[in-house]
Short mmCIF file of C-alpha atoms and ligand atoms in Angstrom, two decimals:
data_model
loop_
_atom_site.label_atom_id
_atom_site.label_comp_id
_atom_site.label_asym_id
_atom_site.label_seq_id
_atom_site.Cartn_x
_atom_site.Cartn_y
_atom_site.Cartn_z
CA MET A 77 93.42 74.38 90.17
CA PRO A 78 93.13 70.74 91.23
CA ILE A 79 95.89 68.98 93.12
CA LEU A 80 96.44 65.35 93.98
CA LYS A 81 95.57 64.41 97.54
CA MET A 82 97.38 61.87 99.68
CA LEU A 83 94.12 60.48 101.03
CA ASP A 84 93.03 59.52 97.48
CA LEU A 85 96.16 57.45 96.81
CA ASP A 86 97.04 53.86 97.57
CA LEU A 87 100.01 54.09 99.94
CA ARG A 88 100.36 50.40 100.81
CA ALA A 89 104.05 49.40 100.97
CA LYS A 90 105.00 52.59 99.12
CA ARG A 91 107.90 54.73 100.23
CA VAL A 92 106.00 57.83 101.32
CA PHE A 93 107.82 61.05 102.20
CA ILE A 94 105.82 63.64 104.15
CA ARG A 95 107.21 67.16 104.38
CA ALA A 96 105.48 68.37 107.53
CA ASP A 97 105.71 71.62 109.46
CA LEU A 98 106.91 70.61 112.92
CA ASN A 99 108.66 73.93 113.52
CA VAL A 100 107.44 74.51 117.08
CA PRO A 101 108.52 77.28 119.46
CA GLN A 102 111.07 75.99 122.00
CA ASP A 103 112.45 77.30 125.28
CA ASP A 104 116.19 77.68 125.93
CA ALA A 105 116.45 74.08 127.11
CA GLY A 106 114.85 72.80 123.91
CA GLY A 107 111.49 72.10 125.57
CA ILE A 108 108.44 72.43 123.34
CA GLU A 109 106.42 75.53 124.28
CA ASP A 110 103.45 74.91 122.02
CA ASP A 111 102.92 71.66 120.12
CA THR A 112 100.01 72.86 117.95
CA ARG A 113 101.96 72.29 114.73
CA ILE A 114 102.94 68.76 115.73
CA ARG A 115 99.34 67.91 116.60
CA ALA A 116 98.12 69.43 113.34
CA SER A 117 100.49 67.10 111.45
CA VAL A 118 99.39 63.95 113.26
CA PRO A 119 96.27 63.15 111.17
CA GLY A 120 98.31 62.97 107.94
CA ILE A 121 101.00 60.85 109.56
CA ARG A 122 98.48 58.55 111.17
CA ALA A 123 96.56 58.10 107.91
CA ALA A 124 99.76 57.16 106.08
CA LEU A 125 100.77 54.64 108.74
CA LYS A 126 97.29 53.13 108.77
CA ALA A 127 97.42 52.80 104.99
CA GLY A 128 100.62 50.75 105.33
CA ALA A 129 103.08 53.32 104.00
CA ARG A 130 106.81 53.02 104.54
CA LEU A 131 106.78 56.45 106.06
CA MET A 132 109.48 59.08 106.17
CA VAL A 133 108.67 62.46 107.72
CA THR A 134 110.79 65.58 107.87
CA SER A 135 110.46 69.24 108.81
CA HIS A 136 112.57 72.29 109.32
CA LEU A 137 113.16 73.57 112.82
CA GLY A 138 114.37 77.12 113.37
CA ARG A 139 116.96 78.65 111.10
CA PRO A 140 120.09 76.51 111.42
CA LYS A 141 123.20 76.95 109.35
CA GLU A 142 123.23 74.40 106.54
CA GLY A 143 125.83 71.70 107.03
CA GLU A 144 126.49 72.60 110.68
CA ILE A 145 124.53 70.54 113.19
CA LYS A 146 124.19 72.17 116.60
CA PRO A 147 122.28 70.46 119.45
CA GLY A 148 119.41 72.99 119.40
CA ASP A 149 118.74 72.24 115.73
CA SER A 150 117.81 68.62 116.24
CA LEU A 151 114.29 67.27 115.79
CA ALA A 152 114.94 64.93 118.77
CA PRO A 153 112.39 66.64 121.08
CA ILE A 154 109.88 66.57 118.24
CA ALA A 155 110.46 62.85 117.64
CA GLN A 156 109.70 62.23 121.28
CA ARG A 157 106.50 64.30 121.30
CA LEU A 158 105.38 62.76 118.02
CA SER A 159 105.93 59.31 119.47
CA GLU A 160 103.78 60.20 122.49
CA LEU A 161 101.01 61.52 120.27
CA LEU A 162 101.08 58.58 117.85
CA GLY A 163 101.69 55.89 120.46
CA VAL A 164 104.40 54.27 118.33
CA PRO A 165 108.20 54.56 118.32
CA VAL A 166 109.53 57.41 116.18
CA PRO A 167 113.23 56.85 115.48
CA LEU A 168 115.20 59.87 114.31
CA LYS A 169 117.63 59.53 111.42
CA ALA A 170 120.48 61.98 110.90
CA ASN A 171 122.57 62.16 107.69
CA TRP A 172 119.79 60.80 105.56
CA ILE A 173 120.77 62.20 102.21
CA ASP A 174 123.68 60.00 101.16
CA ASP A 175 122.97 56.94 103.25
CA GLY A 176 121.06 54.81 100.77
CA GLU A 177 117.56 53.58 101.49
CA VAL A 178 116.00 55.16 104.60
CA ALA A 179 112.35 54.07 104.33
CA PRO A 180 111.25 51.78 107.18
CA PRO A 181 109.07 48.67 106.73
CA PRO A 182 105.36 49.14 105.85
CA GLY A 183 103.27 50.73 108.61
CA GLN A 184 106.31 52.22 110.34
CA ILE A 185 107.71 55.73 110.56
CA VAL A 186 111.14 57.32 110.61
CA LEU A 187 111.68 61.01 111.31
CA LEU A 188 114.41 62.50 109.14
CA GLU A 189 116.55 65.13 110.86
CA ASN A 190 115.93 68.87 110.34
CA CYS A 191 115.82 69.32 106.57
CA ARG A 192 117.31 72.81 106.82
CA LEU A 193 120.61 71.25 107.84
CA ASN A 194 121.05 69.91 104.31
CA LYS A 195 123.17 72.02 102.01
CA GLY A 196 121.01 73.44 99.24
CA GLU A 197 117.69 73.23 101.10
CA LYS A 198 117.07 76.98 101.37
CA LYS A 199 118.30 77.63 97.83
CA ASN A 200 115.97 74.95 96.46
CA ASP A 201 118.95 73.22 94.88
CA ASP A 202 117.91 70.79 92.15
CA ALA A 203 120.65 68.25 92.90
CA LEU A 204 119.58 67.99 96.54
CA ALA A 205 115.91 67.87 95.59
CA LYS A 206 116.56 65.01 93.14
CA LYS A 207 118.45 63.00 95.75
CA MET A 208 115.62 63.39 98.25
CA ALA A 209 112.97 62.68 95.64
CA ALA A 210 114.76 59.41 94.84
CA LEU A 211 114.13 58.25 98.41
CA CYS A 212 110.38 58.03 97.84
CA ASP A 213 107.62 56.76 95.58
CA ILE A 214 105.16 59.39 96.79
CA TYR A 215 106.04 62.88 97.97
CA VAL A 216 103.48 64.50 100.24
CA ASN A 217 103.53 68.15 101.20
CA ASP A 218 101.58 68.69 104.41
CA ALA A 219 103.50 71.79 105.50
CA PHE A 220 101.14 74.67 104.74
CA GLY A 221 103.12 76.84 107.17
CA ALA A 222 106.12 76.60 104.81
CA ALA A 223 104.16 76.78 101.55
CA HIS A 224 105.23 80.36 100.82
CA ARG A 225 108.87 79.29 100.59
CA ALA A 226 110.37 77.54 97.59
CA GLU A 227 112.93 75.24 99.19
CA ALA A 228 114.18 71.79 98.24
CA THR A 229 111.70 69.90 100.48
CA THR A 230 108.75 72.24 99.80
CA HIS A 231 109.21 72.80 96.08
CA GLY A 232 112.12 71.01 94.36
CA MET A 233 111.12 67.55 95.57
CA ALA A 234 107.62 68.06 94.21
CA LYS A 235 109.11 68.52 90.75
CA PHE A 236 111.18 65.35 90.79
CA ALA A 237 109.27 62.80 92.90
CA PRO A 238 107.41 60.06 90.95
CA VAL A 239 104.15 61.30 92.50
CA ALA A 240 103.59 64.62 94.31
CA CYS A 241 100.50 65.36 96.35
CA ALA A 242 99.05 67.37 99.23
CA GLY A 243 98.61 65.95 102.70
CA PRO A 244 95.30 66.39 104.54
CA LEU A 245 96.36 69.52 106.43
CA MET A 246 97.62 71.24 103.29
CA ALA A 247 94.45 70.22 101.44
CA ALA A 248 92.22 71.52 104.26
CA GLU A 249 94.06 74.85 104.37
CA ILE A 250 93.73 75.34 100.63
CA GLU A 251 90.07 74.37 100.73
CA ALA A 252 89.23 76.71 103.63
CA LEU A 253 91.08 79.65 102.12
CA THR A 254 89.60 79.17 98.66
CA ARG A 255 86.16 78.77 100.15
CA ALA A 256 86.57 82.05 102.04
CA LEU A 257 88.18 84.11 99.28
CA ASP A 258 87.17 82.60 95.94
CA HIS A 259 83.65 81.28 96.57
CA PRO A 260 82.54 83.10 99.71
CA ALA A 261 79.03 83.09 101.08
CA ARG A 262 78.19 86.80 100.99
CA PRO A 263 78.56 89.23 102.53
CA LEU A 264 82.29 88.63 102.82
CA VAL A 265 83.71 90.59 105.74
CA ALA A 266 87.46 90.97 106.28
CA ILE A 267 88.97 92.22 109.52
CA VAL A 268 92.55 93.38 109.26
CA GLY A 269 94.44 94.71 112.25
CA GLY A 270 97.77 94.17 113.95
CA ALA A 271 101.08 95.91 113.86
CA LYS A 272 102.75 95.05 110.55
CA VAL A 273 101.18 97.91 108.68
CA SER A 274 103.02 97.78 105.36
CA THR A 275 102.64 94.01 104.83
CA LYS A 276 98.98 94.24 105.72
CA LEU A 277 98.39 97.00 103.20
CA THR A 278 99.23 94.49 100.48
CA VAL A 279 96.62 92.22 102.03
CA LEU A 280 94.12 95.08 101.91
CA ARG A 281 94.94 95.88 98.29
CA ASN A 282 94.12 92.28 97.37
CA LEU A 283 91.02 92.06 99.53
CA ALA A 284 89.55 95.43 98.56
CA PRO A 285 88.10 94.24 95.22
CA LYS A 286 86.68 91.05 96.79
CA VAL A 287 85.13 91.92 100.14
CA ASP A 288 81.77 93.47 100.96
CA GLN A 289 82.96 95.06 104.19
CA LEU A 290 86.50 95.89 105.21
CA LEU A 291 86.98 96.31 108.94
CA VAL A 292 90.25 97.77 110.16
CA GLY A 293 91.89 97.97 113.57
CA GLY A 294 95.34 98.30 115.12
CA GLY A 295 98.06 100.10 113.19
CA ILE A 296 96.04 99.72 109.97
CA ALA A 297 93.14 101.70 111.41
CA ASN A 298 95.56 104.41 112.55
CA THR A 299 96.98 104.71 109.05
CA PHE A 300 93.46 104.95 107.64
CA LEU A 301 92.49 107.58 110.24
CA LEU A 302 95.55 109.55 109.21
CA ALA A 303 94.46 109.28 105.58
CA ALA A 304 91.01 110.54 106.57
CA GLY A 305 92.55 113.57 108.31
CA SER A 306 91.83 112.43 111.88
CA PRO A 307 94.33 113.18 114.64
CA ILE A 308 96.31 110.10 115.73
CA GLY A 309 98.96 111.64 118.03
CA LYS A 310 101.93 109.28 118.53
CA SER A 311 100.06 106.17 117.42
CA LEU A 312 101.64 103.37 115.42
CA ALA A 313 100.99 104.14 111.76
CA GLU A 314 102.90 104.38 108.52
CA ARG A 315 102.87 107.87 107.13
CA GLU A 316 104.34 106.82 103.79
CA MET A 317 101.41 104.42 103.38
CA VAL A 318 98.69 107.06 103.59
CA GLU A 319 98.31 107.34 99.80
CA GLU A 320 98.03 103.57 99.60
CA ALA A 321 95.36 103.60 102.31
CA ARG A 322 93.40 106.20 100.31
CA GLU A 323 93.60 103.98 97.22
CA VAL A 324 92.26 101.01 99.17
CA MET A 325 89.37 103.07 100.51
CA LYS A 326 88.61 104.33 97.01
CA THR A 327 88.58 100.80 95.56
CA CYS A 328 86.16 99.78 98.28
CA THR A 329 83.78 102.72 98.20
CA GLN A 330 83.57 102.63 94.39
CA ARG A 331 82.20 99.10 94.76
CA GLY A 332 79.82 100.13 97.52
CA CYS A 333 81.96 98.35 100.11
CA MET A 334 82.20 100.11 103.45
CA VAL A 335 85.40 100.75 105.38
CA PRO A 336 84.08 102.01 108.72
CA LEU A 337 86.74 103.85 110.70
CA PRO A 338 86.68 103.88 114.52
CA VAL A 339 84.55 106.73 115.88
CA ASP A 340 85.96 106.17 119.34
CA VAL A 341 89.29 104.79 120.56
CA VAL A 342 91.20 103.85 123.71
CA CYS A 343 94.37 105.89 124.20
CA ALA A 344 97.27 106.03 126.62
CA LYS A 345 100.32 108.23 126.99
CA ALA A 346 102.63 105.20 126.88
CA LEU A 347 102.44 101.54 125.98
CA SER A 348 102.95 99.42 129.07
CA ALA A 349 101.12 96.91 131.26
CA ASP A 350 100.16 99.60 133.77
CA SER A 351 99.53 102.58 131.49
CA LYS A 352 96.17 104.23 132.09
CA ALA A 353 93.56 103.68 129.40
CA GLU A 354 91.59 106.71 128.26
CA PRO A 355 88.55 106.07 126.09
CA LYS A 356 87.63 109.03 123.90
CA PRO A 357 86.00 110.04 120.64
CA THR A 358 88.48 109.76 117.77
CA GLN A 359 88.37 113.49 117.07
CA ASN A 360 89.66 114.19 120.61
CA VAL A 361 92.93 112.27 120.26
CA ALA A 362 95.71 114.53 121.59
CA ALA A 363 99.19 115.05 120.18
CA ASP A 364 100.79 112.95 122.95
CA ASP A 365 98.20 110.12 122.77
CA MET A 366 98.76 106.62 121.45
CA ILE A 367 95.69 104.84 120.13
CA LEU A 368 95.94 101.33 121.55
CA ASP A 369 92.46 99.93 120.97
CA ILE A 370 89.21 100.71 119.22
CA GLY A 371 86.48 102.10 121.47
CA VAL A 372 83.33 100.31 122.61
CA GLU A 373 81.02 102.08 120.20
CA SER A 374 83.27 101.19 117.28
CA ALA A 375 83.60 97.59 118.46
CA ARG A 376 79.81 97.29 118.71
CA ALA A 377 79.52 98.55 115.14
CA LEU A 378 81.96 95.85 114.00
CA GLN A 379 79.99 93.25 115.97
CA ALA A 380 76.80 94.18 114.10
CA ILE A 381 78.56 93.83 110.75
CA ILE A 382 80.09 90.47 111.72
CA ALA A 383 76.68 89.24 112.88
CA GLY A 384 75.32 89.79 109.37
CA ALA A 385 78.26 88.23 107.51
CA GLY A 386 78.22 85.09 105.36
CA THR A 387 82.01 84.73 105.53
CA VAL A 388 84.54 86.31 107.87
CA VAL A 389 88.30 86.44 107.30
CA TRP A 390 90.34 87.70 110.23
CA ASN A 391 93.99 88.65 110.60
CA GLY A 392 95.36 91.02 113.19
CA PRO A 393 94.18 92.06 116.66
CA VAL A 394 92.38 95.42 116.62
CA GLY A 395 94.25 96.59 119.72
CA VAL A 396 97.09 95.74 122.07
CA TYR A 397 95.11 92.75 123.37
CA GLU A 398 98.09 91.58 125.48
CA TYR A 399 97.19 94.24 128.10
CA THR A 400 93.73 93.97 129.66
CA GLN A 401 92.97 97.67 129.40
CA PHE A 402 93.46 97.58 125.61
CA ALA A 403 91.98 94.12 124.96
CA GLN A 404 88.29 94.89 124.83
CA GLY A 405 88.01 95.67 121.11
CA THR A 406 89.74 92.43 120.12
CA ARG A 407 87.68 90.44 122.63
CA LEU A 408 84.41 91.85 121.26
CA VAL A 409 85.48 91.05 117.69
CA ALA A 410 86.49 87.51 118.71
CA GLU A 411 83.18 86.96 120.50
CA ALA A 412 81.18 88.27 117.54
CA ILE A 413 82.97 85.82 115.24
CA ALA A 414 82.33 83.00 117.70
CA GLN A 415 78.61 83.80 117.78
CA SER A 416 78.22 84.37 114.06
CA LYS A 417 76.84 81.67 111.74
CA ALA A 418 79.27 82.78 109.04
CA PHE A 419 82.07 80.57 107.77
CA SER A 420 84.99 82.14 109.61
CA ILE A 421 88.70 81.76 109.07
CA ALA A 422 91.46 83.28 111.17
CA GLY A 423 95.24 83.23 111.02
CA GLY A 424 98.38 85.00 112.19
CA GLY A 425 100.53 84.40 115.26
CA GLU A 426 99.04 87.07 117.54
CA THR A 427 95.54 86.68 116.13
CA LEU A 428 95.50 83.02 117.15
CA ALA A 429 96.98 83.87 120.55
CA ALA A 430 94.19 86.41 121.05
CA ILE A 431 91.53 83.90 119.96
CA ALA A 432 92.94 81.38 122.43
CA LYS A 433 93.08 83.99 125.19
CA PHE A 434 89.40 84.80 124.72
CA GLY A 435 88.52 81.11 124.63
CA VAL A 436 86.81 81.01 121.23
CA THR A 437 89.25 78.83 119.25
CA ASP A 438 86.67 76.03 118.90
CA ARG A 439 84.05 78.41 117.58
CA VAL A 440 86.03 79.77 114.66
CA SER A 441 85.23 77.61 111.60
CA TYR A 442 88.83 77.30 110.46
CA ILE A 443 92.07 78.23 112.20
CA SER A 444 94.95 78.48 109.76
CA THR A 445 98.23 76.92 110.86
CA GLY A 446 100.28 79.04 108.47
CA GLY A 447 101.27 82.50 109.72
CA GLY A 448 103.35 83.83 106.83
CA ALA A 449 101.74 81.47 104.32
CA PHE A 450 98.26 82.55 105.43
CA LEU A 451 99.20 86.22 104.97
CA GLU A 452 100.70 85.61 101.54
CA PHE A 453 97.55 83.76 100.51
CA LEU A 454 95.52 86.79 101.65
CA GLU A 455 97.90 88.98 99.66
CA GLY A 456 96.78 87.06 96.60
CA ARG A 457 100.20 85.59 95.94
CA LYS A 458 100.71 82.18 94.42
CA LEU A 459 102.35 80.02 97.07
CA PRO A 460 105.20 78.13 95.34
CA ALA A 461 104.63 74.86 97.21
CA ILE A 462 100.98 74.82 96.13
CA GLU A 463 101.68 75.98 92.60
CA VAL A 464 104.10 73.11 91.96
CA LEU A 465 101.52 70.57 93.18
CA GLU A 466 99.01 72.11 90.76
CA GLN A 467 101.53 71.86 87.93
CA ARG A 468 102.18 68.20 88.72
CA ALA A 469 98.45 67.45 88.82
CA ALA A 470 98.01 69.14 85.45
CA GLY A 471 100.60 66.72 84.04
P1 ADP B 774 99.41 88.62 113.47
O1 ADP B 774 100.58 87.98 114.17
O2 ADP B 774 98.11 88.05 113.94
O3 ADP B 774 99.55 88.60 111.97
P2 ADP B 774 100.56 91.24 113.81
O4 ADP B 774 101.86 90.60 114.07
O5 ADP B 774 100.43 92.08 112.59
O6 ADP B 774 99.36 90.16 113.88
O7 ADP B 774 100.21 92.23 115.01
C1 ADP B 774 99.93 91.82 116.30
C2 ADP B 774 100.32 92.91 117.29
O8 ADP B 774 99.72 94.13 116.95
C3 ADP B 774 99.87 92.58 118.68
O9 ADP B 774 100.98 92.22 119.44
C4 ADP B 774 99.23 93.89 119.16
O10 ADP B 774 99.69 94.27 120.44
C5 ADP B 774 99.66 94.89 118.14
N1 ADP B 774 98.72 96.01 118.00
C6 ADP B 774 97.40 95.95 117.76
N2 ADP B 774 96.85 97.18 117.75
C7 ADP B 774 97.85 98.04 118.00
C8 ADP B 774 97.93 99.47 118.12
N3 ADP B 774 96.85 100.24 118.00
N4 ADP B 774 99.13 100.02 118.38
C9 ADP B 774 100.23 99.25 118.51
N5 ADP B 774 100.24 97.90 118.39
C10 ADP B 774 99.06 97.30 118.14
MG1 MG B 775 102.58 88.66 114.46
#
């Protein structure tokens, strides 16, 4: 469904409110550990300033208690980094709800303090949303990373603002994900791995009717191996999900979609940085083994499938890539995606860390900034922040 886009609107001298996702990881001293999210928000902010908007920007940071400001909750370090990136002053305004007009002059920006400090934010309180909506002429949601949450700045404001639209990052995320899942160049190959088995099974249930090849790794593969009657020893898996795994495989095979299971794996007796890796055929997994990676032969098989793909969607490392001896499977998958001509999209905290570790970030077509939101999109759920923008665009 169509949505209004910020870049299509005239922002000159308008009070523009951007809800961004500047929720960066911080160390104990409040230092920014990774500013990816801030940098991803810069193009939208810069475009609005260039267009002469009277720009207000806010974000959540962490999970503060509403109404109780503690030093670690402040967006102050973010204001500073944003100012460095933009090359303009970024003043920070606290108590911005009941303080009258907060919009700066045209072409200038003010950062509004952590929106999760406001009472009613998490509960998506209408009264709070109306007050905030009254501060602006145009509400812009550019926080894809928070799109799966219906809160006052991600959802309520969009209902009440005079105009509600998507910022460029939000628009790009929606476009990339729809391109991959709704109008994919075929064959569409999904790779699902990682540790959060039960959440990822919902992803698989949604993807099964859409994909041409379903590639599994990590805890997901273990659960599927279990369903197929293979020994998995002490591996991470979810026994109560075995039936579900069978259903997914059935949905796929009935459509002629393959779900190749690893024929070889890398095991260890314990999971640690110095545990000894033992490659072996899957059927030889012992009762005290943990499967911690897919084997070389299996990884090569995945590489061949990825090489022939038209579209690749990836979430979840196929092994414990954090330790060198269990990283090979994930590295080979990452390299195959980098080399492939397919439109590729990847998301998820550890998946992106793995992609960065193997140095292929620039060769993935689209890197999603939304961890939870990306997963919920893959699960086929309607993201509330996107849905409300669609409703507004429909009139
Ligand atoms: P993402 O953050 O990309 O969505 P997850 O959080 O689901 O991915 O899972 C990532 C974690 O899964 C990684 O830290 C990795 O070590 C772990 N993992 C991958 N394969 C296995 C496995 N076979 N056994 C245990 N943990 C695994
Ligand atoms: Mg994770």
